[in-house]
PDB file of C-alpha atoms and ligand atoms in Angstrom:
ATOM      1  CA  MET T1391      61.641   4.129  51.095  1.00 60.00           C
ATOM      2  CA  LYS T1392      63.821   5.314  48.399  1.00 79.00           C
ATOM      3  CA  GLU T1393      63.377   7.344  45.015  1.00 94.00           C
ATOM      4  CA  VAL T1394      61.249   5.688  42.490  1.00 98.00           C
ATOM      5  CA  ASN T1395      61.687   6.556  38.773  1.00 98.00           C
ATOM      6  CA  VAL T1396      59.368   6.229  35.954  1.00 98.00           C
ATOM      7  CA  ALA T1397      59.914   6.731  32.193  1.00 98.00           C
ATOM      8  CA  ARG T1398      56.800   6.520  30.060  1.00 98.00           C
ATOM      9  CA  LYS T1399      56.857   7.261  26.407  1.00 98.00           C
ATOM     10  CA  THR T1400      53.955   7.074  23.849  1.00 97.00           C
ATOM     11  CA  LYS T1401      53.282   8.904  20.644  1.00 97.00           C
ATOM     12  CA  GLU T1402      51.481  11.541  22.680  1.00 98.00           C
ATOM     13  CA  THR T1403      53.875  12.020  25.447  1.00 98.00           C
ATOM     14  CA  ASP T1404      57.330  11.489  26.843  1.00 98.00           C
ATOM     15  CA  ILE T1405      57.543  11.397  30.648  1.00 98.00           C
ATOM     16  CA  SER T1406      60.306  11.138  33.201  1.00 98.00           C
ATOM     17  CA  LEU T1407      59.488  11.418  36.766  1.00 98.00           C
ATOM     18  CA  SER T1408      61.056  10.634  39.943  1.00 98.00           C
ATOM     19  CA  LEU T1409      59.328  10.449  43.417  1.00 98.00           C
ATOM     20  CA  SER T1410      60.555  10.405  47.060  1.00 98.00           C
ATOM     21  CA  LEU T1411      57.578   9.762  49.496  1.00 97.00           C
ATOM     22  CA  PHE T1412      59.484  11.294  52.414  1.00 96.00           C
ATOM     23  CA  GLY T1413      61.258  14.161  50.980  1.00 96.00           C
ATOM     24  CA  LYS T1414      61.365  17.941  51.657  1.00 97.00           C
ATOM     25  CA  GLY T1415      58.401  18.940  49.409  1.00 98.00           C
ATOM     26  CA  LYS T1416      60.831  20.018  46.383  1.00 98.00           C
ATOM     27  CA  GLY T1417      58.999  20.086  43.027  1.00 98.00           C
ATOM     28  CA  GLU T1418      60.830  20.547  39.951  1.00 98.00           C
ATOM     29  CA  ILE T1419      57.960  20.260  37.739  1.00 98.00           C
ATOM     30  CA  ASN T1420      57.752  21.132  33.627  1.00 98.00           C
ATOM     31  CA  THR T1421      54.760  19.861  31.650  1.00 98.00           C
ATOM     32  CA  GLY T1422      54.578  22.847  29.406  1.00 98.00           C
ATOM     33  CA  LEU T1423      51.176  23.897  31.141  1.00 98.00           C
ATOM     34  CA  GLY T1424      51.974  26.572  33.680  1.00 98.00           C
ATOM     35  CA  PHE T1425      48.764  26.181  35.898  1.00 98.00           C
ATOM     36  CA  PHE T1426      49.346  22.450  36.051  1.00 98.00           C
ATOM     37  CA  ASP T1427      52.990  22.743  37.033  1.00 98.00           C
ATOM     38  CA  HIS T1428      51.715  25.193  39.622  1.00 98.00           C
ATOM     39  CA  MET T1429      49.130  22.640  40.930  1.00 98.00           C
ATOM     40  CA  LEU T1430      51.867  19.812  40.788  1.00 98.00           C
ATOM     41  CA  LYS T1431      54.325  21.801  42.941  1.00 98.00           C
ATOM     42  CA  LEU T1432      51.537  22.595  45.743  1.00 98.00           C
ATOM     43  CA  PHE T1433      50.749  18.894  45.807  1.00 98.00           C
ATOM     44  CA  ALA T1434      54.641  18.192  46.480  1.00 98.00           C
ATOM     45  CA  ALA T1435      55.042  20.671  48.746  1.00 98.00           C
ATOM     46  CA  HIS T1436      52.096  20.044  50.920  1.00 98.00           C
ATOM     47  CA  GLY T1437      52.573  16.173  50.657  1.00 98.00           C
ATOM     48  CA  ARG T1438      56.443  16.817  51.627  1.00 98.00           C
ATOM     49  CA  PHE T1439      57.181  14.564  48.646  1.00 98.00           C
ATOM     50  CA  ASP T1440      60.185  15.444  46.220  1.00 98.00           C
ATOM     51  CA  LEU T1441      58.732  15.201  42.582  1.00 98.00           C
ATOM     52  CA  LYS T1442      60.823  15.709  39.644  1.00 98.00           C
ATOM     53  CA  LEU T1443      58.723  15.614  36.545  1.00 98.00           C
ATOM     54  CA  SER T1444      59.145  16.440  32.958  1.00 98.00           C
ATOM     55  CA  CYS T1445      56.743  15.717  30.318  1.00 98.00           C
ATOM     56  CA  LYS T1446      56.997  16.775  26.603  1.00 98.00           C
ATOM     57  CA  GLY T1447      53.466  16.151  25.510  1.00 98.00           C
ATOM     58  CA  ASP T1448      51.421  17.082  22.269  1.00 98.00           C
ATOM     59  CA  LEU T1449      50.053  20.463  23.595  1.00 97.00           C
ATOM     60  CA  GLU T1450      49.569  21.369  19.977  1.00 97.00           C
ATOM     61  CA  VAL T1451      46.402  19.236  20.182  1.00 97.00           C
ATOM     62  CA  ASP T1452      45.435  20.264  23.766  1.00 97.00           C
ATOM     63  CA  GLY T1453      46.504  19.421  27.359  1.00 97.00           C
ATOM     64  CA  HIS T1454      44.614  16.286  27.598  1.00 98.00           C
ATOM     65  CA  HIS T1455      47.103  13.584  26.763  1.00 98.00           C
ATOM     66  CA  THR T1456      49.809  15.473  28.838  1.00 98.00           C
ATOM     67  CA  VAL T1457      47.377  15.809  31.940  1.00 98.00           C
ATOM     68  CA  GLU T1458      46.053  12.142  31.688  1.00 98.00           C
ATOM     69  CA  ASP T1459      49.688  10.679  31.139  1.00 98.00           C
ATOM     70  CA  VAL T1460      51.265  12.511  34.278  1.00 98.00           C
ATOM     71  CA  GLY T1461      48.428  11.157  36.192  1.00 98.00           C
ATOM     72  CA  ILE T1462      49.077   7.725  35.065  1.00 98.00           C
ATOM     73  CA  ALA T1463      52.982   8.062  35.585  1.00 98.00           C
ATOM     74  CA  LEU T1464      52.360   9.574  39.120  1.00 98.00           C
ATOM     75  CA  GLY T1465      50.132   6.791  40.214  1.00 98.00           C
ATOM     76  CA  GLU T1466      52.581   4.330  38.888  1.00 98.00           C
ATOM     77  CA  ALA T1467      55.218   5.941  41.107  1.00 98.00           C
ATOM     78  CA  PHE T1468      53.152   5.790  44.206  1.00 98.00           C
ATOM     79  CA  ALA T1469      52.167   2.361  43.646  1.00 98.00           C
ATOM     80  CA  ARG T1470      55.832   1.252  43.319  1.00 97.00           C
ATOM     81  CA  ALA T1471      57.068   3.500  46.099  1.00 97.00           C
ATOM     82  CA  LEU T1472      54.250   1.960  48.471  1.00 97.00           C
ATOM     83  CA  GLY T1473      54.898  -1.800  47.472  1.00 96.00           C
ATOM     84  CA  ASP T1474      52.845  -4.126  49.573  1.00 96.00           C
ATOM     85  CA  LYS T1475      51.995  -1.277  51.736  1.00 96.00           C
ATOM     86  CA  ALA T1476      53.088  -2.911  54.828  1.00 96.00           C
ATOM     87  CA  GLY T1477      52.816  -0.478  57.992  1.00 96.00           C
ATOM     88  CA  VAL T1478      51.015   2.352  56.279  1.00 97.00           C
ATOM     89  CA  THR T1479      48.413   4.580  57.803  1.00 98.00           C
ATOM     90  CA  ARG T1480      46.120   3.713  54.750  1.00 98.00           C
ATOM     91  CA  TYR T1481      43.377   6.125  55.382  1.00 98.00           C
ATOM     92  CA  ALA T1482      43.211   9.868  55.495  1.00 98.00           C
ATOM     93  CA  SER T1483      41.284  12.727  55.023  1.00 98.00           C
ATOM     94  CA  VAL T1484      41.446  16.459  55.100  1.00 98.00           C
ATOM     95  CA  ILE T1485      39.160  19.643  54.818  1.00 98.00           C
ATOM     96  CA  LEU T1486      41.330  22.252  53.107  1.00 98.00           C
ATOM     97  CA  PRO T1487      40.412  25.872  52.919  1.00 98.00           C
ATOM     98  CA  MET T1488      41.915  28.225  50.150  1.00 98.00           C
ATOM     99  CA  ASP T1489      40.357  31.624  50.858  1.00 98.00           C
ATOM    100  CA  GLU T1490      36.476  31.300  50.004  1.00 98.00           C
ATOM    101  CA  ALA T1491      37.045  27.926  48.852  1.00 98.00           C
ATOM    102  CA  LEU T1492      36.729  24.859  51.078  1.00 98.00           C
ATOM    103  CA  VAL T1493      37.411  21.172  49.748  1.00 98.00           C
ATOM    104  CA  MET T1494      37.194  17.812  51.548  1.00 98.00           C
ATOM    105  CA  ILE T1495      39.362  15.081  50.316  1.00 98.00           C
ATOM    106  CA  ALA T1496      39.075  11.450  51.605  1.00 98.00           C
ATOM    107  CA  LEU T1497      41.198   8.657  50.248  1.00 98.00           C
ATOM    108  CA  ASP T1498      41.891   4.943  50.967  1.00 98.00           C
ATOM    109  CA  LEU T1499      44.982   3.280  49.543  1.00 98.00           C
ATOM    110  CA  SER T1500      42.801   0.301  48.879  1.00 97.00           C
ATOM    111  CA  GLY T1501      44.190  -1.275  45.818  1.00 97.00           C
ATOM    112  CA  ARG T1502      40.552  -0.470  44.118  1.00 97.00           C
ATOM    113  CA  ALA T1503      40.518   2.450  41.722  1.00 98.00           C
ATOM    114  CA  HIS T1504      37.184   4.572  42.657  1.00 98.00           C
ATOM    115  CA  LEU T1505      36.852   8.416  41.928  1.00 98.00           C
ATOM    116  CA  SER T1506      33.996  10.527  43.214  1.00 98.00           C
ATOM    117  CA  LEU T1507      34.513  14.016  42.371  1.00 98.00           C
ATOM    118  CA  LEU T1508      31.902  16.590  43.027  1.00 98.00           C
ATOM    119  CA  THR T1509      32.981  20.199  42.144  1.00 98.00           C
ATOM    120  CA  ASP T1510      30.912  23.012  40.989  1.00 97.00           C
ATOM    121  CA  ILE T1511      33.166  25.404  38.848  1.00 98.00           C
ATOM    122  CA  ALA T1512      31.838  28.058  36.659  1.00 97.00           C
ATOM    123  CA  GLN T1513      34.937  28.745  34.652  1.00 97.00           C
ATOM    124  CA  GLN T1514      35.755  26.465  31.807  1.00 97.00           C
ATOM    125  CA  SER T1515      39.397  27.301  31.972  1.00 97.00           C
ATOM    126  CA  VAL T1516      42.070  28.712  34.200  1.00 97.00           C
ATOM    127  CA  GLY T1517      45.421  29.868  32.922  1.00 94.00           C
ATOM    128  CA  GLY T1518      44.962  27.721  29.558  1.00 93.00           C
ATOM    129  CA  PHE T1519      44.223  24.676  31.854  1.00 97.00           C
ATOM    130  CA  ASP T1520      40.766  23.206  30.941  1.00 98.00           C
ATOM    131  CA  VAL T1521      38.794  22.689  34.104  1.00 98.00           C
ATOM    132  CA  CYS T1522      37.587  19.318  32.791  1.00 98.00           C
ATOM    133  CA  LEU T1523      41.263  18.034  33.046  1.00 98.00           C
ATOM    134  CA  LEU T1524      40.873  17.924  36.730  1.00 98.00           C
ATOM    135  CA  LYS T1525      38.762  15.023  36.539  1.00 98.00           C
ATOM    136  CA  GLU T1526      41.127  13.232  33.804  1.00 98.00           C
ATOM    137  CA  PHE T1527      44.099  13.682  36.095  1.00 98.00           C
ATOM    138  CA  LEU T1528      42.160  12.347  39.162  1.00 98.00           C
ATOM    139  CA  LEU T1529      40.907   9.576  37.245  1.00 98.00           C
ATOM    140  CA  ALA T1530      44.156   8.474  35.777  1.00 98.00           C
ATOM    141  CA  LEU T1531      45.867   8.710  39.148  1.00 98.00           C
ATOM    142  CA  THR T1532      43.193   6.639  40.853  1.00 98.00           C
ATOM    143  CA  ARG T1533      43.190   4.014  38.205  1.00 98.00           C
ATOM    144  CA  SER T1534      47.116   3.815  38.027  1.00 98.00           C
ATOM    145  CA  MET T1535      47.679   3.396  41.689  1.00 98.00           C
ATOM    146  CA  GLY T1536      44.353   1.712  42.814  1.00 98.00           C
ATOM    147  CA  LEU T1537      43.427   4.711  45.165  1.00 98.00           C
ATOM    148  CA  THR T1538      39.772   5.349  46.357  1.00 98.00           C
ATOM    149  CA  LEU T1539      39.483   8.957  46.230  1.00 98.00           C
ATOM    150  CA  HIS T1540      36.509  11.269  47.197  1.00 99.00           C
ATOM    151  CA  VAL T1541      36.419  14.761  46.557  1.00 98.00           C
ATOM    152  CA  ARG T1542      33.854  17.280  47.492  1.00 98.00           C
ATOM    153  CA  GLN T1543      33.909  20.996  47.061  1.00 98.00           C
ATOM    154  CA  LEU T1544      31.934  22.537  50.184  1.00 98.00           C
ATOM    155  CA  SER T1545      32.152  26.091  48.867  1.00 98.00           C
ATOM    156  CA  GLY T1546      34.336  28.329  46.523  1.00 98.00           C
ATOM    157  CA  GLU T1547      33.698  30.468  43.670  1.00 98.00           C
ATOM    158  CA  ASN T1548      37.175  31.137  42.115  1.00 98.00           C
ATOM    159  CA  ALA T1549      38.233  28.167  39.739  1.00 98.00           C
ATOM    160  CA  HIS T1550      41.898  28.680  40.839  1.00 98.00           C
ATOM    161  CA  HIS T1551      41.304  28.576  44.315  1.00 98.00           C
ATOM    162  CA  ILE T1552      39.071  25.585  44.242  1.00 98.00           C
ATOM    163  CA  ILE T1553      41.436  23.439  42.111  1.00 98.00           C
ATOM    164  CA  GLU T1554      44.554  24.837  44.170  1.00 98.00           C
ATOM    165  CA  ALA T1555      42.383  23.396  47.311  1.00 98.00           C
ATOM    166  CA  VAL T1556      42.218  20.011  45.826  1.00 98.00           C
ATOM    167  CA  PHE T1557      45.735  19.650  45.008  1.00 98.00           C
ATOM    168  CA  LYS T1558      46.989  20.837  48.322  1.00 98.00           C
ATOM    169  CA  GLY T1559      44.338  18.710  50.233  1.00 98.00           C
ATOM    170  CA  LEU T1560      45.418  15.730  48.065  1.00 98.00           C
ATOM    171  CA  GLY T1561      49.071  16.261  48.919  1.00 98.00           C
ATOM    172  CA  ARG T1562      48.093  16.478  52.669  1.00 98.00           C
ATOM    173  CA  ALA T1563      45.882  13.378  52.718  1.00 98.00           C
ATOM    174  CA  MET T1564      48.263  11.639  50.674  1.00 98.00           C
ATOM    175  CA  SER T1565      51.132  12.402  52.871  1.00 98.00           C
ATOM    176  CA  ALA T1566      49.312  11.031  55.944  1.00 98.00           C
ATOM    177  CA  ALA T1567      47.967   8.002  54.227  1.00 98.00           C
ATOM    178  CA  VAL T1568      51.408   6.844  53.039  1.00 98.00           C
ATOM    179  CA  SER T1569      52.952   7.541  56.466  1.00 97.00           C
ATOM    180  CA  THR T1570      54.090   4.639  58.892  1.00 95.00           C
ATOM    181  CA  ASP T1571      51.490   3.793  61.518  1.00 95.00           C
ATOM    182  CA  PRO T1572      53.960   2.593  64.265  1.00 95.00           C
ATOM    183  CA  ARG T1573      51.099   0.475  66.006  1.00 95.00           C
ATOM    184  CA  LEU T1574      51.087  -1.527  62.792  1.00 94.00           C
ATOM    185  CA  ALA T1575      54.456  -2.905  63.463  1.00 93.00           C
ATOM    186  CA  GLY T1576      55.006  -3.364  59.846  1.00 94.00           C
ATOM    187  CA  GLU T1577      51.582  -5.327  59.248  1.00 94.00           C
ATOM    188  CA  ILE T1578      49.425  -4.713  56.239  1.00 95.00           C
ATOM    189  CA  PRO T1579      46.374  -2.570  57.366  1.00 94.00           C
ATOM    190  CA  SER T1580      43.538  -4.960  56.026  1.00 95.00           C
ATOM    191  CA  THR T1581      41.956  -8.065  57.734  1.00 93.00           C
ATOM    192  CA  LYS T1582      42.346  -9.685  54.452  1.00 93.00           C
ATOM    193  CA  GLY T1583      45.885  -9.351  54.755  1.00 91.00           C
ATOM    194  CA  VAL T1584      46.421  -7.926  51.216  1.00 93.00           C
ATOM    195  CA  LEU T1585      45.897  -4.337  49.788  1.00 93.00           C
TER     196      LEU T1585
HETATM  197 MN1   MN I2845      47.892  29.646  43.333  1.00 63.75          MN
END
């Protein structure tokens, strides 16, 4: 599978993104939100994706449009890179520790968008990143690529650690789900024949 490029421009954001599913984990990310860049770099590194992303968003309003639209563009890139999902593993889950934080990620490249996010984060903001934007990002991603995603915070206190565990776990689980299952011999992993 080769590199996929997505360009998305609205009155709120201007995004250009390139994604390789089987890369070296290289992230070149510039969204103007330092904490979000850090999270997306971890996602790329732990997923072994190569992700180049620049977003010029209306940060003078707040981070909402930037975070949501990056989720939409990233989901579109995954959907296009996966195509008909022939031969992919499809399901994956991981329980990822980050110091005191422990987060479970379970996902299915189902073609159906569903997000179940259960976290308990006391801080409202971390490094200028509104904690509520975590949900907006995951909603945009799941809708855009047709992903079923369950996220459970099993423990944790520090907002940076908890959100970091979500992005690292998401990278790890996505990496496993998009990988080829040789036993499928190129078949689409659904009894319906379509994902
Ligand atoms: Mn960190």
